[in-house]
Amino acid sequence: MENKSINDPKLPNENAVIATKVNNARKDGMSKGVLITSIISLILLLGLGILAYSLNKRDHNNQLAVLENQRVTFTEQLTQRDSMLNDWLATFDEIEGNIRVIKEKEKLITVNSSNSEVSKDRRHQILEDIQNINGLIEQNKKKIAQLNAQLKKSGNTITGLQTRIASLEESMKIYEGEIAELKTTLVNKDFEIGQLNGNLYALKDTLTVKESKISTQTGKLHQAFLISGTYKDLKAKGLLTKEGGFIGLGRKEAILEDFSDSLFQKIDITEIKTIPVNSKNAKLVTEHPSGSYEMVKENEKQVAYIAIKDPDEFWRISKYAVVELIK
């Protein structure tokens, strides 16, 4: 049997076939291994790519958020800066408007004070213009100080604005100097600028005092004293003597005694037209011209009041009126 195998001619062909199959199988195995390795590598690469994309996207989103915050911050800063610039420009316009008014008033002052003789009305106008200019200069100085403070607070360095502010400050100094020269010129023309207001106030005070004195004197001129009562009441107050006369002012001479005006009612002779009586009868103890008054009866049994027909005449002799009521 072994000899048969050795001597069999078909055996080499079979070995070749087997070797070929083994070789092919090996190649197939290698191809499959390469394919599997490639697939695994591809999967790993895809995973790494996805991971990298995810990380990159997250980082990108973070960067976008930071950029958006920066954009919002810059926008707010620009808005604030625009608002600040608008405020500054408005202030500059106000200052320049004041400067134009100052220039116009300076021209008027120069024209009005050019004559050797200046009328009182023109003097007052010049002084008023100078006061207005001083007020405008002070307003401008305050506004310029505010601009400087705002510019420093903002932390911005804006050369153009700083230069303009410095120029305005210099202009205000120049105007102050010019106004000082105008004042000197006016003083040389007998303008007492510093004293004029003081004199004016002093004059007003003097007039007020005089008016007060006049008012007081007028009040005293129109002031009179009135009292009424029974003889018993008037005697108890020390106003009537036994003879019935009024101390110092009665119809008959009597011993003078001091009495207080506080016992009397103070009245204004321009306002009092009647003296109430409401009694059976009455008589004036003090002296008053008979034609200047009249006893007005309510009925036959009672006097209602004393009518003062002629106040000037009634109070001419005495500013005291003592009415004795008879019950």
mmCIF file of C-alpha atoms in Angstrom:
data_model
loop_
_atom_site.group_PDB
_atom_site.id
_atom_site.type_symbol
_atom_site.label_atom_id
_atom_site.label_comp_id
_atom_site.label_asym_id
_atom_site.label_seq_id
_atom_site.Cartn_x
_atom_site.Cartn_y
_atom_site.Cartn_z
ATOM 1 C CA MET A 1 0.000 0.000 0.000
ATOM 2 C CA GLU A 2 2.820 2.298 0.750
ATOM 3 C CA ASN A 3 4.484 1.422 -2.440
ATOM 4 C CA LYS A 4 1.349 2.219 -4.252
ATOM 5 C CA SER A 5 1.329 5.615 -2.733
ATOM 6 C CA ILE A 6 4.864 6.251 -3.739
ATOM 7 C CA ASN A 7 4.456 4.973 -7.129
ATOM 8 C CA ASP A 8 1.078 6.669 -7.683
ATOM 9 C CA PRO A 9 1.553 9.415 -10.323
ATOM 10 C CA LYS A 10 -1.483 11.397 -9.197
ATOM 11 C CA LEU A 11 0.007 12.214 -5.784
ATOM 12 C CA PRO A 12 2.121 15.266 -6.724
ATOM 13 C CA ASN A 13 -0.841 16.920 -8.373
ATOM 14 C CA GLU A 14 -2.889 16.512 -5.258
ATOM 15 C CA ASN A 15 -0.119 18.026 -3.136
ATOM 16 C CA ALA A 16 0.068 20.955 -5.440
ATOM 17 C CA VAL A 17 -3.621 21.468 -5.210
ATOM 18 C CA ILE A 18 -3.492 21.310 -1.459
ATOM 19 C CA ALA A 19 -0.619 23.753 -1.327
ATOM 20 C CA THR A 20 -2.483 26.100 -3.595
ATOM 21 C CA LYS A 21 -5.551 25.912 -1.415
ATOM 22 C CA VAL A 22 -3.474 26.519 1.689
ATOM 23 C CA ASN A 23 -1.823 29.472 0.025
ATOM 24 C CA ASN A 24 -5.155 30.870 -1.100
ATOM 25 C CA ALA A 25 -6.581 30.372 2.366
ATOM 26 C CA ARG A 26 -3.630 32.193 3.805
ATOM 27 C CA LYS A 27 -4.114 35.063 1.389
ATOM 28 C CA ASP A 28 -7.822 35.199 2.182
ATOM 29 C CA GLY A 29 -7.018 35.295 5.900
ATOM 30 C CA MET A 30 -4.531 38.043 5.396
ATOM 31 C CA SER A 31 -6.990 40.038 3.266
ATOM 32 C CA LYS A 32 -9.712 39.665 5.870
ATOM 33 C CA GLY A 33 -7.280 40.692 8.620
ATOM 34 C CA VAL A 34 -6.275 43.760 6.686
ATOM 35 C CA LEU A 35 -9.937 44.590 6.067
ATOM 36 C CA ILE A 36 -10.860 44.196 9.710
ATOM 37 C CA THR A 37 -7.870 46.264 10.762
ATOM 38 C CA SER A 38 -8.840 48.936 8.268
ATOM 39 C CA ILE A 39 -12.420 48.971 9.516
ATOM 40 C CA ILE A 40 -11.280 49.241 13.130
ATOM 41 C CA SER A 41 -8.850 52.008 12.223
ATOM 42 C CA LEU A 42 -11.599 53.823 10.344
ATOM 43 C CA ILE A 43 -13.949 53.523 13.298
ATOM 44 C CA LEU A 44 -11.248 54.848 15.616
ATOM 45 C CA LEU A 45 -10.527 57.725 13.258
ATOM 46 C CA LEU A 46 -14.240 58.556 13.010
ATOM 47 C CA GLY A 47 -14.553 58.459 16.794
ATOM 48 C CA LEU A 48 -11.564 60.689 17.214
ATOM 49 C CA GLY A 49 -12.921 63.019 14.542
ATOM 50 C CA ILE A 50 -16.319 63.226 16.234
ATOM 51 C CA LEU A 51 -14.664 63.834 19.598
ATOM 52 C CA ALA A 52 -12.426 66.503 18.138
ATOM 53 C CA TYR A 53 -15.415 68.124 16.407
ATOM 54 C CA SER A 54 -17.416 68.069 19.625
ATOM 55 C CA LEU A 55 -14.575 69.606 21.608
ATOM 56 C CA ASN A 56 -13.928 72.153 18.893
ATOM 57 C CA LYS A 57 -17.616 73.069 18.688
ATOM 58 C CA ARG A 58 -17.870 73.536 22.444
ATOM 59 C CA ASP A 59 -14.768 75.707 22.435
ATOM 60 C CA HIS A 60 -16.153 77.600 19.474
ATOM 61 C CA ASN A 61 -19.459 78.203 21.295
ATOM 62 C CA ASN A 62 -17.568 79.450 24.336
ATOM 63 C CA GLN A 63 -15.576 81.789 22.158
ATOM 64 C CA LEU A 64 -18.789 83.015 20.524
ATOM 65 C CA ALA A 65 -20.315 83.675 23.964
ATOM 66 C CA VAL A 66 -17.226 85.629 25.026
ATOM 67 C CA LEU A 67 -17.285 87.595 21.795
ATOM 68 C CA GLU A 68 -21.010 88.324 22.245
ATOM 69 C CA ASN A 69 -20.422 89.608 25.785
ATOM 70 C CA GLN A 70 -17.598 91.763 24.516
ATOM 71 C CA ARG A 71 -19.825 93.054 21.730
ATOM 72 C CA VAL A 72 -22.594 93.962 24.218
ATOM 73 C CA THR A 73 -20.063 95.645 26.520
ATOM 74 C CA PHE A 74 -18.514 97.600 23.654
ATOM 75 C CA THR A 75 -21.991 98.594 22.421
ATOM 76 C CA GLU A 76 -22.950 99.906 25.881
ATOM 77 C CA GLN A 77 -19.660 101.756 26.153
ATOM 78 C CA LEU A 78 -20.156 103.289 22.725
ATOM 79 C CA THR A 79 -23.733 104.270 23.638
ATOM 80 C CA GLN A 80 -22.546 105.885 26.867
ATOM 81 C CA ARG A 81 -19.755 107.612 25.044
ATOM 82 C CA ASP A 82 -22.148 108.882 22.359
ATOM 83 C CA SER A 83 -24.509 110.155 25.054
ATOM 84 C CA MET A 84 -21.607 111.817 26.862
ATOM 85 C CA LEU A 85 -20.359 113.366 23.651
ATOM 86 C CA ASN A 86 -23.856 114.686 22.885
ATOM 87 C CA ASP A 87 -24.020 116.220 26.368
ATOM 88 C CA TRP A 88 -20.603 117.780 25.887
ATOM 89 C CA LEU A 89 -21.551 119.167 22.498
ATOM 90 C CA ALA A 90 -24.766 120.625 23.959
ATOM 91 C CA THR A 91 -22.727 122.233 26.740
ATOM 92 C CA PHE A 92 -20.264 123.611 24.194
ATOM 93 C CA ASP A 93 -23.194 125.110 22.276
ATOM 94 C CA GLU A 94 -24.503 126.763 25.457
ATOM 95 C CA ILE A 95 -21.067 128.155 26.276
ATOM 96 C CA GLU A 96 -20.585 129.485 22.754
ATOM 97 C CA GLY A 97 -24.086 130.977 22.847
ATOM 98 C CA ASN A 98 -23.161 132.785 26.062
ATOM 99 C CA ILE A 99 -19.948 133.979 24.425
ATOM 100 C CA ARG A 100 -21.928 135.466 21.530
ATOM 101 C CA VAL A 101 -24.154 137.319 23.984
ATOM 102 C CA ILE A 102 -21.066 138.542 25.864
ATOM 103 C CA LYS A 103 -19.563 139.894 22.640
ATOM 104 C CA GLU A 104 -22.796 141.705 21.740
ATOM 105 C CA LYS A 105 -23.109 143.251 25.192
ATOM 106 C CA GLU A 106 -19.448 144.293 25.136
ATOM 107 C CA LYS A 107 -20.079 146.161 21.894
ATOM 108 C CA LEU A 108 -23.130 147.883 23.406
ATOM 109 C CA ILE A 109 -21.155 148.871 26.499
ATOM 110 C CA THR A 110 -18.331 150.247 24.367
ATOM 111 C CA VAL A 111 -20.782 152.287 22.282
ATOM 112 C CA ASN A 112 -22.790 153.518 25.275
ATOM 113 C CA SER A 113 -19.710 154.537 27.256
ATOM 114 C CA SER A 114 -17.847 156.158 24.361
ATOM 115 C CA ASN A 115 -19.429 159.568 24.946
ATOM 116 C CA SER A 116 -17.828 161.837 27.501
ATOM 117 C CA GLU A 117 -21.194 162.398 29.173
ATOM 118 C CA VAL A 118 -23.467 159.467 29.876
ATOM 119 C CA SER A 119 -27.085 159.840 30.926
ATOM 120 C CA LYS A 120 -28.410 158.130 34.053
ATOM 121 C CA ASP A 121 -30.554 155.739 32.020
ATOM 122 C CA ARG A 122 -27.565 154.768 29.908
ATOM 123 C CA ARG A 123 -25.440 154.319 33.012
ATOM 124 C CA HIS A 124 -27.984 151.948 34.490
ATOM 125 C CA GLN A 125 -28.132 150.048 31.194
ATOM 126 C CA ILE A 126 -24.323 149.746 31.102
ATOM 127 C CA LEU A 127 -24.222 148.505 34.688
ATOM 128 C CA GLU A 128 -26.978 146.023 33.958
ATOM 129 C CA ASP A 129 -25.104 144.752 30.884
ATOM 130 C CA ILE A 130 -21.915 144.330 32.922
ATOM 131 C CA GLN A 131 -23.781 142.382 35.585
ATOM 132 C CA ASN A 132 -25.280 140.158 32.882
ATOM 133 C CA ILE A 133 -21.831 139.564 31.370
ATOM 134 C CA ASN A 134 -20.419 138.672 34.790
ATOM 135 C CA GLY A 135 -23.276 136.232 35.253
ATOM 136 C CA LEU A 136 -22.657 134.631 31.840
ATOM 137 C CA ILE A 137 -18.918 134.346 32.522
ATOM 138 C CA GLU A 138 -19.622 132.620 35.844
ATOM 139 C CA GLN A 139 -22.062 130.246 34.112
ATOM 140 C CA ASN A 140 -19.446 129.392 31.487
ATOM 141 C CA LYS A 141 -16.744 128.807 34.096
ATOM 142 C CA LYS A 142 -19.020 126.382 35.946
ATOM 143 C CA LYS A 143 -19.917 124.557 32.732
ATOM 144 C CA ILE A 144 -16.238 124.290 31.739
ATOM 145 C CA ALA A 145 -15.386 122.920 35.199
ATOM 146 C CA GLN A 146 -18.160 120.331 34.792
ATOM 147 C CA LEU A 147 -16.798 119.333 31.379
ATOM 148 C CA ASN A 148 -13.306 118.875 32.823
ATOM 149 C CA ALA A 149 -14.661 116.778 35.697
ATOM 150 C CA GLN A 150 -16.759 114.600 33.359
ATOM 151 C CA LEU A 151 -13.835 114.096 30.983
ATOM 152 C CA LYS A 152 -11.536 113.005 33.830
ATOM 153 C CA LYS A 153 -14.236 110.734 35.278
ATOM 154 C CA SER A 154 -14.801 109.030 31.922
ATOM 155 C CA GLY A 155 -11.148 108.008 31.796
ATOM 156 C CA ASN A 156 -10.999 108.888 28.117
ATOM 157 C CA THR A 157 -8.267 110.990 26.576
ATOM 158 C CA ILE A 158 -9.837 113.013 23.789
ATOM 159 C CA THR A 159 -7.259 115.491 22.611
ATOM 160 C CA GLY A 160 -9.733 117.537 20.564
ATOM 161 C CA LEU A 161 -12.079 118.038 23.519
ATOM 162 C CA GLN A 162 -9.252 118.848 25.910
ATOM 163 C CA THR A 163 -7.900 121.423 23.486
ATOM 164 C CA ARG A 164 -11.332 122.972 23.047
ATOM 165 C CA ILE A 165 -11.920 123.142 26.789
ATOM 166 C CA ALA A 166 -8.525 124.778 27.293
ATOM 167 C CA SER A 167 -9.399 127.301 24.581
ATOM 168 C CA LEU A 168 -12.710 128.126 26.291
ATOM 169 C CA GLU A 169 -10.966 128.587 29.629
ATOM 170 C CA GLU A 170 -8.540 130.988 28.008
ATOM 171 C CA SER A 171 -11.443 132.878 26.397
ATOM 172 C CA MET A 172 -13.136 133.289 29.786
ATOM 173 C CA LYS A 173 -9.921 134.727 31.244
ATOM 174 C CA ILE A 174 -9.695 137.180 28.347
ATOM 175 C CA TYR A 175 -13.326 138.279 28.803
ATOM 176 C CA GLU A 176 -12.811 138.726 32.537
ATOM 177 C CA GLY A 177 -9.840 140.965 31.762
ATOM 178 C CA GLU A 178 -11.847 142.976 29.241
ATOM 179 C CA ILE A 179 -14.713 143.440 31.693
ATOM 180 C CA ALA A 180 -12.230 144.560 34.353
ATOM 181 C CA GLU A 181 -10.877 147.156 31.899
ATOM 182 C CA LEU A 182 -14.413 148.329 31.120
ATOM 183 C CA LYS A 183 -15.107 148.721 34.812
ATOM 184 C CA THR A 184 -11.928 150.761 35.216
ATOM 185 C CA THR A 185 -12.925 152.948 32.282
ATOM 186 C CA LEU A 186 -16.360 153.516 33.732
ATOM 187 C CA VAL A 187 -14.926 154.331 37.159
ATOM 188 C CA ASN A 188 -12.729 156.948 35.509
ATOM 189 C CA LYS A 189 -15.938 158.474 34.167
ATOM 190 C CA ASP A 190 -17.328 158.821 37.675
ATOM 191 C CA PHE A 191 -19.068 155.457 37.562
ATOM 192 C CA GLU A 192 -19.203 154.070 41.058
ATOM 193 C CA ILE A 193 -19.941 150.525 39.996
ATOM 194 C CA GLY A 194 -19.083 148.904 43.281
ATOM 195 C CA GLN A 195 -20.965 151.479 45.313
ATOM 196 C CA LEU A 196 -23.946 151.920 43.051
ATOM 197 C CA ASN A 197 -25.728 148.807 44.214
ATOM 198 C CA GLY A 198 -24.833 149.612 47.799
ATOM 199 C CA ASN A 199 -26.125 153.142 47.370
ATOM 200 C CA LEU A 200 -29.245 151.787 45.739
ATOM 201 C CA TYR A 201 -29.885 149.413 48.630
ATOM 202 C CA ALA A 202 -29.088 152.162 51.113
ATOM 203 C CA LEU A 203 -31.517 154.453 49.308
ATOM 204 C CA LYS A 204 -34.173 151.763 49.408
ATOM 205 C CA ASP A 205 -33.545 151.273 53.120
ATOM 206 C CA THR A 206 -33.758 155.018 53.672
ATOM 207 C CA LEU A 207 -36.993 155.199 51.723
ATOM 208 C CA THR A 208 -38.355 152.250 53.670
ATOM 209 C CA VAL A 209 -37.481 153.942 56.952
ATOM 210 C CA LYS A 210 -39.019 157.200 55.772
ATOM 211 C CA GLU A 211 -42.132 155.429 54.573
ATOM 212 C CA SER A 212 -42.344 153.674 57.907
ATOM 213 C CA LYS A 213 -41.946 156.983 59.736
ATOM 214 C CA ILE A 214 -44.545 158.624 57.521
ATOM 215 C CA SER A 215 -46.872 155.704 58.086
ATOM 216 C CA THR A 216 -46.274 155.917 61.833
ATOM 217 C CA GLN A 217 -46.733 159.682 61.869
ATOM 218 C CA THR A 218 -49.851 159.380 59.746
ATOM 219 C CA GLY A 219 -51.136 156.741 62.112
ATOM 220 C CA LYS A 220 -50.446 158.989 65.064
ATOM 221 C CA LEU A 221 -52.035 161.912 63.248
ATOM 222 C CA HIS A 222 -55.198 159.894 62.732
ATOM 223 C CA GLN A 223 -55.078 158.279 66.155
ATOM 224 C CA ALA A 224 -57.541 159.212 68.883
ATOM 225 C CA PHE A 225 -58.615 157.789 72.238
ATOM 226 C CA LEU A 226 -62.171 156.914 73.245
ATOM 227 C CA ILE A 227 -63.742 155.793 76.484
ATOM 228 C CA SER A 228 -67.331 155.682 77.692
ATOM 229 C CA GLY A 229 -68.986 154.747 80.976
ATOM 230 C CA THR A 230 -71.015 156.023 83.856
ATOM 231 C CA TYR A 231 -69.695 158.787 86.072
ATOM 232 C CA LYS A 232 -68.947 156.226 88.738
ATOM 233 C CA ASP A 233 -66.931 154.074 86.344
ATOM 234 C CA LEU A 234 -64.997 157.010 84.921
ATOM 235 C CA LYS A 235 -64.280 158.410 88.372
ATOM 236 C CA ALA A 236 -63.043 155.017 89.576
ATOM 237 C CA LYS A 237 -60.565 155.015 86.705
ATOM 238 C CA GLY A 238 -59.316 158.439 87.772
ATOM 239 C CA LEU A 239 -60.519 160.265 84.692
ATOM 240 C CA LEU A 240 -63.163 162.583 86.156
ATOM 241 C CA THR A 241 -62.827 165.117 88.965
ATOM 242 C CA LYS A 242 -65.564 165.905 91.409
ATOM 243 C CA GLU A 243 -66.542 168.798 89.234
ATOM 244 C CA GLY A 244 -67.056 166.424 86.341
ATOM 245 C CA GLY A 245 -64.178 167.801 84.297
ATOM 246 C CA PHE A 246 -61.721 165.632 82.323
ATOM 247 C CA ILE A 247 -58.234 165.800 83.783
ATOM 248 C CA GLY A 248 -56.273 168.332 81.806
ATOM 249 C CA LEU A 249 -58.765 168.342 78.946
ATOM 250 C CA GLY A 250 -62.117 169.050 80.592
ATOM 251 C CA ARG A 251 -64.344 171.959 80.101
ATOM 252 C CA LYS A 252 -63.171 173.288 83.428
ATOM 253 C CA GLU A 253 -59.674 173.490 84.742
ATOM 254 C CA ALA A 254 -58.793 170.775 87.219
ATOM 255 C CA ILE A 255 -55.785 169.377 88.974
ATOM 256 C CA LEU A 256 -53.632 167.524 86.432
ATOM 257 C CA GLU A 257 -53.098 163.923 87.196
ATOM 258 C CA ASP A 258 -51.329 161.271 85.182
ATOM 259 C CA PHE A 259 -53.506 158.741 83.423
ATOM 260 C CA SER A 260 -52.675 155.904 81.123
ATOM 261 C CA ASP A 261 -53.701 155.766 77.497
ATOM 262 C CA SER A 262 -54.233 152.056 78.069
ATOM 263 C CA LEU A 263 -57.558 152.949 79.695
ATOM 264 C CA PHE A 264 -58.781 154.190 76.335
ATOM 265 C CA GLN A 265 -59.708 152.458 73.144
ATOM 266 C CA LYS A 266 -57.389 153.531 70.330
ATOM 267 C CA ILE A 267 -59.318 154.507 67.221
ATOM 268 C CA ASP A 268 -58.655 155.876 63.732
ATOM 269 C CA ILE A 269 -60.510 159.144 63.295
ATOM 270 C CA THR A 270 -60.763 158.543 59.532
ATOM 271 C CA GLU A 271 -62.702 155.340 60.158
ATOM 272 C CA ILE A 272 -64.849 156.080 63.214
ATOM 273 C CA LYS A 273 -68.073 157.825 62.213
ATOM 274 C CA THR A 274 -70.211 156.998 65.248
ATOM 275 C CA ILE A 275 -69.710 156.443 68.987
ATOM 276 C CA PRO A 276 -72.084 153.829 70.463
ATOM 277 C CA VAL A 277 -74.146 154.985 73.482
ATOM 278 C CA ASN A 278 -77.219 152.748 73.957
ATOM 279 C CA SER A 279 -78.150 154.578 77.125
ATOM 280 C CA LYS A 280 -80.907 156.856 78.458
ATOM 281 C CA ASN A 281 -78.730 159.844 77.810
ATOM 282 C CA ALA A 282 -75.087 160.767 77.309
ATOM 283 C CA LYS A 283 -72.798 163.742 77.334
ATOM 284 C CA LEU A 284 -69.305 164.443 76.100
ATOM 285 C CA VAL A 285 -67.057 165.337 79.027
ATOM 286 C CA THR A 286 -64.238 166.348 76.712
ATOM 287 C CA GLU A 287 -64.613 169.458 74.609
ATOM 288 C CA HIS A 288 -65.780 169.090 71.011
ATOM 289 C CA PRO A 289 -67.434 171.771 68.862
ATOM 290 C CA SER A 290 -71.187 171.349 69.136
ATOM 291 C CA GLY A 291 -71.803 171.515 65.399
ATOM 292 C CA SER A 292 -69.410 168.653 64.683
ATOM 293 C CA TYR A 293 -71.549 165.889 66.220
ATOM 294 C CA GLU A 294 -75.139 164.917 66.949
ATOM 295 C CA MET A 295 -76.870 162.731 69.538
ATOM 296 C CA VAL A 296 -78.964 160.232 67.604
ATOM 297 C CA LYS A 297 -81.865 158.747 69.573
ATOM 298 C CA GLU A 298 -83.176 155.274 69.080
ATOM 299 C CA ASN A 299 -86.448 156.403 70.644
ATOM 300 C CA GLU A 300 -87.611 159.032 73.108
ATOM 301 C CA LYS A 301 -86.172 157.116 76.038
ATOM 302 C CA GLN A 302 -82.774 156.108 74.707
ATOM 303 C CA VAL A 303 -79.812 157.573 72.801
ATOM 304 C CA ALA A 304 -78.440 155.085 70.241
ATOM 305 C CA TYR A 305 -75.134 156.731 69.330
ATOM 306 C CA ILE A 306 -73.231 159.949 68.763
ATOM 307 C CA ALA A 307 -72.867 160.712 65.065
ATOM 308 C CA ILE A 308 -69.635 162.503 64.123
ATOM 309 C CA LYS A 309 -70.693 164.811 61.325
ATOM 310 C CA ASP A 310 -67.384 166.608 60.817
ATOM 311 C CA PRO A 311 -64.407 164.453 61.975
ATOM 312 C CA ASP A 312 -61.770 167.159 61.432
ATOM 313 C CA GLU A 313 -63.719 169.649 63.486
ATOM 314 C CA PHE A 314 -64.788 167.090 66.104
ATOM 315 C CA TRP A 315 -61.197 166.074 66.890
ATOM 316 C CA ARG A 316 -59.667 169.532 66.369
ATOM 317 C CA ILE A 317 -59.546 170.518 70.031
ATOM 318 C CA SER A 318 -58.844 167.148 71.601
ATOM 319 C CA LYS A 319 -57.924 163.673 70.410
ATOM 320 C CA TYR A 320 -59.526 162.254 73.536
ATOM 321 C CA ALA A 321 -63.257 161.591 73.729
ATOM 322 C CA VAL A 322 -64.788 160.780 77.113
ATOM 323 C CA VAL A 323 -68.482 159.930 76.984
ATOM 324 C CA GLU A 324 -70.421 159.850 80.254
ATOM 325 C CA LEU A 325 -73.392 157.506 80.046
ATOM 326 C CA ILE A 326 -76.482 158.388 82.009
ATOM 327 C CA LYS A 327 -78.542 155.323 82.841
#
